[in-house]
């Protein structure tokens, strides 16, 4: 009780006494803002749920979701198989749980590839301006103009079917909006007086980009990334559905829908459950992104 | 006397027109560059393809001599940039190669399949415009109250649902269970081939030849996929309208309009919405363009014989000419529509950029 | 201390060229405060920024500038960066919103590889009348006047000889303006600083400076001592009009205003 | 003077409900306005702009307005219907805002925006409205009204934008104009020229003006009477001529801390704020 009170006091102290305290206060006050936003909180809970489920998969599930049990084919939901079984007698609940790892894996991998590339290209283009900007933005526009799913399909055709190639293809079509956003931010920032002040101090271009411009791009990039994660999940599921993404028997949700499609009329749960899973997770990211935007947007805030 | 009169408008009409023209020229240049980039990427993809283009033509039983001859014919011995220029030349001539699957020129195939996609995307976009925009405005005007929450939830769900799954569920409910609409495909089998395709858009063709049964049947087939695709368009348009509108409503000129004693509905539609409309042009263009390609999944689910399905089927049959040709055409449409909306935006917005 | 000869600044290319500064020359003695006065678009801020060397990416700058016998090249030397500092107009915009006061103040010290950074930061805060409790706050947590004091403290960190002041008080309430002006005057006395002050407010310039140039449409219209300004002994009609206007609203005087294009 | 009273404000309060508690933007402001130029001066956050908006019933969402009396020519503005308020806005009381760059609709021509202001309150033909608009543009000393009529806001300079704003707010012939920092975005000479236009029109039409500004000098030279606001309250009221003899230490502080053109000060006297000037919490209502 007292430690909690002192921690709270420390986090809300009028006068911070160290860099660490100031940082923690910033995060904490942001969190207080965030907590007041029910939309964002629901989103956050969904995503946290996804992460927890994925982490605890071995303990939650009773099978690895791959072993066949032909005697128990297409069983409806019951106390034994919460979500029923599929055409090969595999427990759908277990497959959904294992599939959450794949979903997270896709989202994480795409983010790791896309954000640094987008930030680098965008901030450099926006801050440097001139021909650097023109060249980089033309490149970005070309990728932006490309129909996303179709380019991903064509790339998978070249690289071969499979999860990693699908991720690569998605990443290739996803980085360009981040470059655009980062550039737009950098453009508004680059003529602001604190950047002039930094130039005045003799801080190098790299230093200004890294310590002054990039931190200010982070909030809009974070919002966009969260919202885009929903899109990434849907694209990956779409590729899986078309048979171009993760290959059977991997319990990828899109592929599960695709395989269960023929049982739609008589065994509705086989394709429906993974669909709901995709919907919930992508809704979670959308809610979180929407809420984050509310929190970060100064207009709707104070 | 001359002392008090203020300055002149900084830009005369002549100058404004000129800078408008310059900016339009800029759009065309960027279109050209984007198109070159687009073709470069498909070219590279085509080159990287694991399939041997020569073998695809001569077959694997051909002699080395024949093989070499075709190899030279295709210009594969030339430097890459020459090959690219050749590729561009073929594109400009409309030569997208021959499809292995249909044994016809890819361009002919595309012309046959494209109207179906166009029909679907157009209806869906119209749905998005006529339902999504009012929803977005309503939400913004009642920000934080229940109409806003409802619109937000609808658009978030519409945005989050996997479209192919939604299509399947809709087919199950409205076709299989309720029987309200017709099932997959564009027409019931026994109506096939009765109407002479003039525009390729079935409902138009049917109406033109007075075949109202066919018109109804086509409509019944169209409703479900168009609704599904339209939900996505609606979600996106409503969401963007809401955020644009909120942005405009907090502007100072809105206060000016209220100070004038203007009724609230006129403030909203006459002042704020006018500004939003300018911004929405780009968004609608983007939606339409992305529906042309986003229909790949919907077409697969509904067995809709459009270009998305054509590309998918070609992909599974390793028919690379068809895949690349389809990609180029869809990409070009995407770029073209975005450019058109950009142009329109520049013409409509009095504030010419820079 | 500062000598500018034939400074020209041109923004943009082709049809959209904007000649912001035309053939401006001025020189400032060590320990002096020099005012640049003019209406918006007169080029006064551009002159200051050209001298500061923060326009290279945005405009073409030509002319000769020397600061303390150092001829300024396109890329300023690190020693110039240490010796010449700047305080900007907007007390919000000139501080990075995600950096604490401590980060803002210690960064220049680190860039110039100065020692005892922590003491320097605390000392600079003391000098501008802020106690150590401000060290770890963010700009949005302090008032406009305090932000401007932090800006001044940042300029002081590297122990500069020259500080360029770009409308340092025009975004502040008058009572806060008085405090900041007093602070700047005191620092100048104590450190023997040289100032160039850009302002549209004649009274502020008259209060702070010993001599000034009046600018209009990118060119210097008149250079005079502050004594001449106070005695209204200007020879140029444009300056006269500015003076009249700065005295407040006078219906009859306004009819006599001319337009200077 | 009392029978020619246009507006009477008694004990006006504006409070905002924020997550951190109630914020009093205006607390207990009272004044009467006749056919005169009344200046309200104060530092940022003193509640001067909030006072102007409360009179027009345009307080932002989340704010509540209360008063013992808020009367415009015999109409109680506090419980007036939205319909009545709309007639009063523009037709009875109008407002000129700070920056024409933001307060004019960017995608409508200047002419249509002025015309619209007239058409809300008067039923006239489009042709008459256009003629009246030209007339109005000439009245604010714009040389080529036909050309400006067709211009978009971004095509005109700041000074001209503010004249357009004046034309727009004057065209329905209101009795009171509230000018909220109408010239602080402009250069000094342009500022004075715009004020001269405003001054002449107010005088010719016998209107009342509430002039809100942070610039004490300007208000003292432009207005007849001055209210000095601090922390949501009026701390002092005096005629413009009496400002030099003002009593309240806050007013005196504001007057003294300005640098003077004729110089002679080594150090500017700094305003020392006394906590007793602040609104005592819960002192009113």
PDB file of C-alpha atoms in Angstrom, chain B residues 144-263:
ATOM      1  CA  UNK B 144     -18.553  11.445 -28.502  1.00  0.00           C
ATOM      2  CA  UNK B 145     -22.285  10.671 -28.438  1.00  0.00           C
ATOM      3  CA  UNK B 146     -24.099   7.533 -29.511  1.00  0.00           C
ATOM      4  CA  UNK B 147     -24.338   8.164 -33.305  1.00  0.00           C
ATOM      5  CA  UNK B 148     -20.585   8.580 -33.270  1.00  0.00           C
ATOM      6  CA  UNK B 149     -20.034   5.368 -31.330  1.00  0.00           C
ATOM      7  CA  UNK B 150     -22.298   3.393 -33.653  1.00  0.00           C
ATOM      8  CA  UNK B 151     -20.588   4.680 -36.776  1.00  0.00           C
ATOM      9  CA  UNK B 152     -17.199   4.056 -35.248  1.00  0.00           C
ATOM     10  CA  UNK B 153     -18.021   0.481 -34.359  1.00  0.00           C
ATOM     11  CA  UNK B 154     -19.530  -0.230 -37.778  1.00  0.00           C
ATOM     12  CA  UNK B 155     -16.560   1.179 -39.611  1.00  0.00           C
ATOM     13  CA  UNK B 156     -14.054  -0.543 -37.346  1.00  0.00           C
ATOM     14  CA  UNK B 157     -15.722  -3.905 -37.781  1.00  0.00           C
ATOM     15  CA  UNK B 158     -16.066  -3.367 -41.518  1.00  0.00           C
ATOM     16  CA  UNK B 159     -12.413  -2.517 -41.601  1.00  0.00           C
ATOM     17  CA  UNK B 160     -11.315  -5.485 -39.546  1.00  0.00           C
ATOM     18  CA  UNK B 161     -13.294  -8.342 -41.053  1.00  0.00           C
ATOM     19  CA  UNK B 162     -11.472 -10.605 -43.500  1.00  0.00           C
ATOM     20  CA  UNK B 163     -13.406  -9.952 -46.664  1.00  0.00           C
ATOM     21  CA  UNK B 164     -13.224 -13.512 -48.027  1.00  0.00           C
ATOM     22  CA  UNK B 165     -14.581 -14.916 -44.796  1.00  0.00           C
ATOM     23  CA  UNK B 166     -17.350 -12.331 -44.632  1.00  0.00           C
ATOM     24  CA  UNK B 167     -18.288 -13.325 -48.181  1.00  0.00           C
ATOM     25  CA  UNK B 168     -18.469 -16.980 -47.256  1.00  0.00           C
ATOM     26  CA  UNK B 169     -20.629 -16.341 -44.233  1.00  0.00           C
ATOM     27  CA  UNK B 170     -22.895 -14.060 -46.245  1.00  0.00           C
ATOM     28  CA  UNK B 171     -23.286 -16.750 -48.897  1.00  0.00           C
ATOM     29  CA  UNK B 172     -24.170 -19.262 -46.214  1.00  0.00           C
ATOM     30  CA  UNK B 173     -26.795 -17.024 -44.653  1.00  0.00           C
ATOM     31  CA  UNK B 174     -28.389 -15.150 -47.539  1.00  0.00           C
ATOM     32  CA  UNK B 175     -27.997 -17.695 -50.332  1.00  0.00           C
ATOM     33  CA  UNK B 176     -27.912 -21.133 -48.763  1.00  0.00           C
ATOM     34  CA  UNK B 177     -30.155 -20.575 -45.746  1.00  0.00           C
ATOM     35  CA  UNK B 178     -32.479 -17.709 -46.616  1.00  0.00           C
ATOM     36  CA  UNK B 179     -32.371 -17.933 -50.384  1.00  0.00           C
ATOM     37  CA  UNK B 180     -32.771 -14.185 -50.761  1.00  0.00           C
ATOM     38  CA  UNK B 181     -30.125 -13.793 -53.394  1.00  0.00           C
ATOM     39  CA  UNK B 182     -28.531 -15.812 -56.134  1.00  0.00           C
ATOM     40  CA  UNK B 183     -25.339 -17.713 -55.448  1.00  0.00           C
ATOM     41  CA  UNK B 184     -21.827 -17.544 -56.852  1.00  0.00           C
ATOM     42  CA  UNK B 185     -21.140 -16.459 -60.409  1.00  0.00           C
ATOM     43  CA  UNK B 186     -22.532 -13.577 -62.420  1.00  0.00           C
ATOM     44  CA  UNK B 187     -25.557 -15.353 -63.880  1.00  0.00           C
ATOM     45  CA  UNK B 188     -27.443 -18.585 -63.498  1.00  0.00           C
ATOM     46  CA  UNK B 189     -26.143 -21.155 -65.944  1.00  0.00           C
ATOM     47  CA  UNK B 190     -29.235 -21.313 -68.157  1.00  0.00           C
ATOM     48  CA  UNK B 191     -29.068 -17.568 -68.849  1.00  0.00           C
ATOM     49  CA  UNK B 192     -25.478 -17.817 -70.054  1.00  0.00           C
ATOM     50  CA  UNK B 193     -24.734 -16.512 -73.516  1.00  0.00           C
ATOM     51  CA  UNK B 194     -28.199 -15.185 -74.282  1.00  0.00           C
ATOM     52  CA  UNK B 195     -27.290 -11.528 -74.186  1.00  0.00           C
ATOM     53  CA  UNK B 196     -24.769 -10.284 -76.699  1.00  0.00           C
ATOM     54  CA  UNK B 197     -22.004  -8.573 -74.693  1.00  0.00           C
ATOM     55  CA  UNK B 198     -21.835  -4.944 -75.771  1.00  0.00           C
ATOM     56  CA  UNK B 199     -20.351  -3.208 -72.781  1.00  0.00           C
ATOM     57  CA  UNK B 200     -19.456  -6.359 -70.910  1.00  0.00           C
ATOM     58  CA  UNK B 201     -21.382  -5.067 -67.931  1.00  0.00           C
ATOM     59  CA  UNK B 202     -24.190  -7.570 -67.745  1.00  0.00           C
ATOM     60  CA  UNK B 203     -26.917  -5.447 -66.273  1.00  0.00           C
ATOM     61  CA  UNK B 204     -26.377  -2.733 -68.840  1.00  0.00           C
ATOM     62  CA  UNK B 205     -26.294  -5.239 -71.667  1.00  0.00           C
ATOM     63  CA  UNK B 206     -29.440  -6.938 -70.418  1.00  0.00           C
ATOM     64  CA  UNK B 207     -31.302  -3.695 -69.996  1.00  0.00           C
ATOM     65  CA  UNK B 208     -30.243  -2.572 -73.467  1.00  0.00           C
ATOM     66  CA  UNK B 209     -31.633  -5.693 -75.079  1.00  0.00           C
ATOM     67  CA  UNK B 210     -34.754  -5.621 -72.928  1.00  0.00           C
ATOM     68  CA  UNK B 211     -34.058  -8.939 -71.202  1.00  0.00           C
ATOM     69  CA  UNK B 212     -35.433  -8.009 -67.805  1.00  0.00           C
ATOM     70  CA  UNK B 213     -35.275 -11.537 -66.397  1.00  0.00           C
ATOM     71  CA  UNK B 214     -31.584 -11.574 -67.036  1.00  0.00           C
ATOM     72  CA  UNK B 215     -31.269  -8.114 -65.576  1.00  0.00           C
ATOM     73  CA  UNK B 216     -32.883  -9.282 -62.357  1.00  0.00           C
ATOM     74  CA  UNK B 217     -30.827 -12.423 -62.229  1.00  0.00           C
ATOM     75  CA  UNK B 218     -27.627 -10.450 -62.754  1.00  0.00           C
ATOM     76  CA  UNK B 219     -28.647  -7.989 -60.072  1.00  0.00           C
ATOM     77  CA  UNK B 220     -29.425 -10.801 -57.680  1.00  0.00           C
ATOM     78  CA  UNK B 221     -25.940 -12.222 -58.234  1.00  0.00           C
ATOM     79  CA  UNK B 222     -24.328  -8.832 -57.841  1.00  0.00           C
ATOM     80  CA  UNK B 223     -25.977  -7.737 -54.591  1.00  0.00           C
ATOM     81  CA  UNK B 224     -24.020  -9.900 -52.188  1.00  0.00           C
ATOM     82  CA  UNK B 225     -20.460  -9.421 -53.451  1.00  0.00           C
ATOM     83  CA  UNK B 226     -21.105  -5.715 -53.984  1.00  0.00           C
ATOM     84  CA  UNK B 227     -22.400  -5.378 -50.436  1.00  0.00           C
ATOM     85  CA  UNK B 228     -19.408  -7.205 -49.021  1.00  0.00           C
ATOM     86  CA  UNK B 229     -16.952  -5.114 -50.970  1.00  0.00           C
ATOM     87  CA  UNK B 230     -19.074  -2.046 -50.248  1.00  0.00           C
ATOM     88  CA  UNK B 231     -18.835  -2.622 -46.505  1.00  0.00           C
ATOM     89  CA  UNK B 232     -15.112  -2.209 -46.753  1.00  0.00           C
ATOM     90  CA  UNK B 233     -15.436   0.934 -48.891  1.00  0.00           C
ATOM     91  CA  UNK B 234     -18.058   2.304 -46.550  1.00  0.00           C
ATOM     92  CA  UNK B 235     -15.946   1.673 -43.480  1.00  0.00           C
ATOM     93  CA  UNK B 236     -12.976   3.457 -44.958  1.00  0.00           C
ATOM     94  CA  UNK B 237     -14.902   6.395 -46.402  1.00  0.00           C
ATOM     95  CA  UNK B 238     -16.979   6.887 -43.240  1.00  0.00           C
ATOM     96  CA  UNK B 239     -13.880   6.841 -41.105  1.00  0.00           C
ATOM     97  CA  UNK B 240     -12.006   9.337 -43.250  1.00  0.00           C
ATOM     98  CA  UNK B 241     -15.054  11.595 -43.588  1.00  0.00           C
ATOM     99  CA  UNK B 242     -15.409  11.629 -39.825  1.00  0.00           C
ATOM    100  CA  UNK B 243     -11.831  12.617 -39.187  1.00  0.00           C
ATOM    101  CA  UNK B 244     -11.763  15.258 -41.962  1.00  0.00           C
ATOM    102  CA  UNK B 245     -15.022  16.681 -40.709  1.00  0.00           C
ATOM    103  CA  UNK B 246     -13.815  16.862 -37.118  1.00  0.00           C
ATOM    104  CA  UNK B 247     -10.768  18.660 -38.354  1.00  0.00           C
ATOM    105  CA  UNK B 248     -12.811  21.212 -40.269  1.00  0.00           C
ATOM    106  CA  UNK B 249     -15.351  21.762 -37.507  1.00  0.00           C
ATOM    107  CA  UNK B 250     -12.592  22.918 -35.182  1.00  0.00           C
ATOM    108  CA  UNK B 251     -11.430  25.556 -37.659  1.00  0.00           C
ATOM    109  CA  UNK B 252     -11.867  29.233 -37.033  1.00  0.00           C
ATOM    110  CA  UNK B 253     -13.984  29.867 -40.134  1.00  0.00           C
ATOM    111  CA  UNK B 254     -16.704  27.678 -38.647  1.00  0.00           C
ATOM    112  CA  UNK B 255     -16.930  30.134 -35.780  1.00  0.00           C
ATOM    113  CA  UNK B 256     -17.171  32.929 -38.348  1.00  0.00           C
ATOM    114  CA  UNK B 257     -20.118  31.199 -40.000  1.00  0.00           C
ATOM    115  CA  UNK B 258     -21.822  30.830 -36.625  1.00  0.00           C
ATOM    116  CA  UNK B 259     -21.146  34.475 -35.786  1.00  0.00           C
ATOM    117  CA  UNK B 260     -22.960  35.399 -38.997  1.00  0.00           C
ATOM    118  CA  UNK B 261     -26.058  33.758 -37.531  1.00  0.00           C
ATOM    119  CA  UNK B 262     -26.058  30.799 -39.862  1.00  0.00           C
ATOM    120  CA  UNK B 263     -28.266  27.797 -39.043  1.00  0.00           C
TER     121      UNK B 263
END
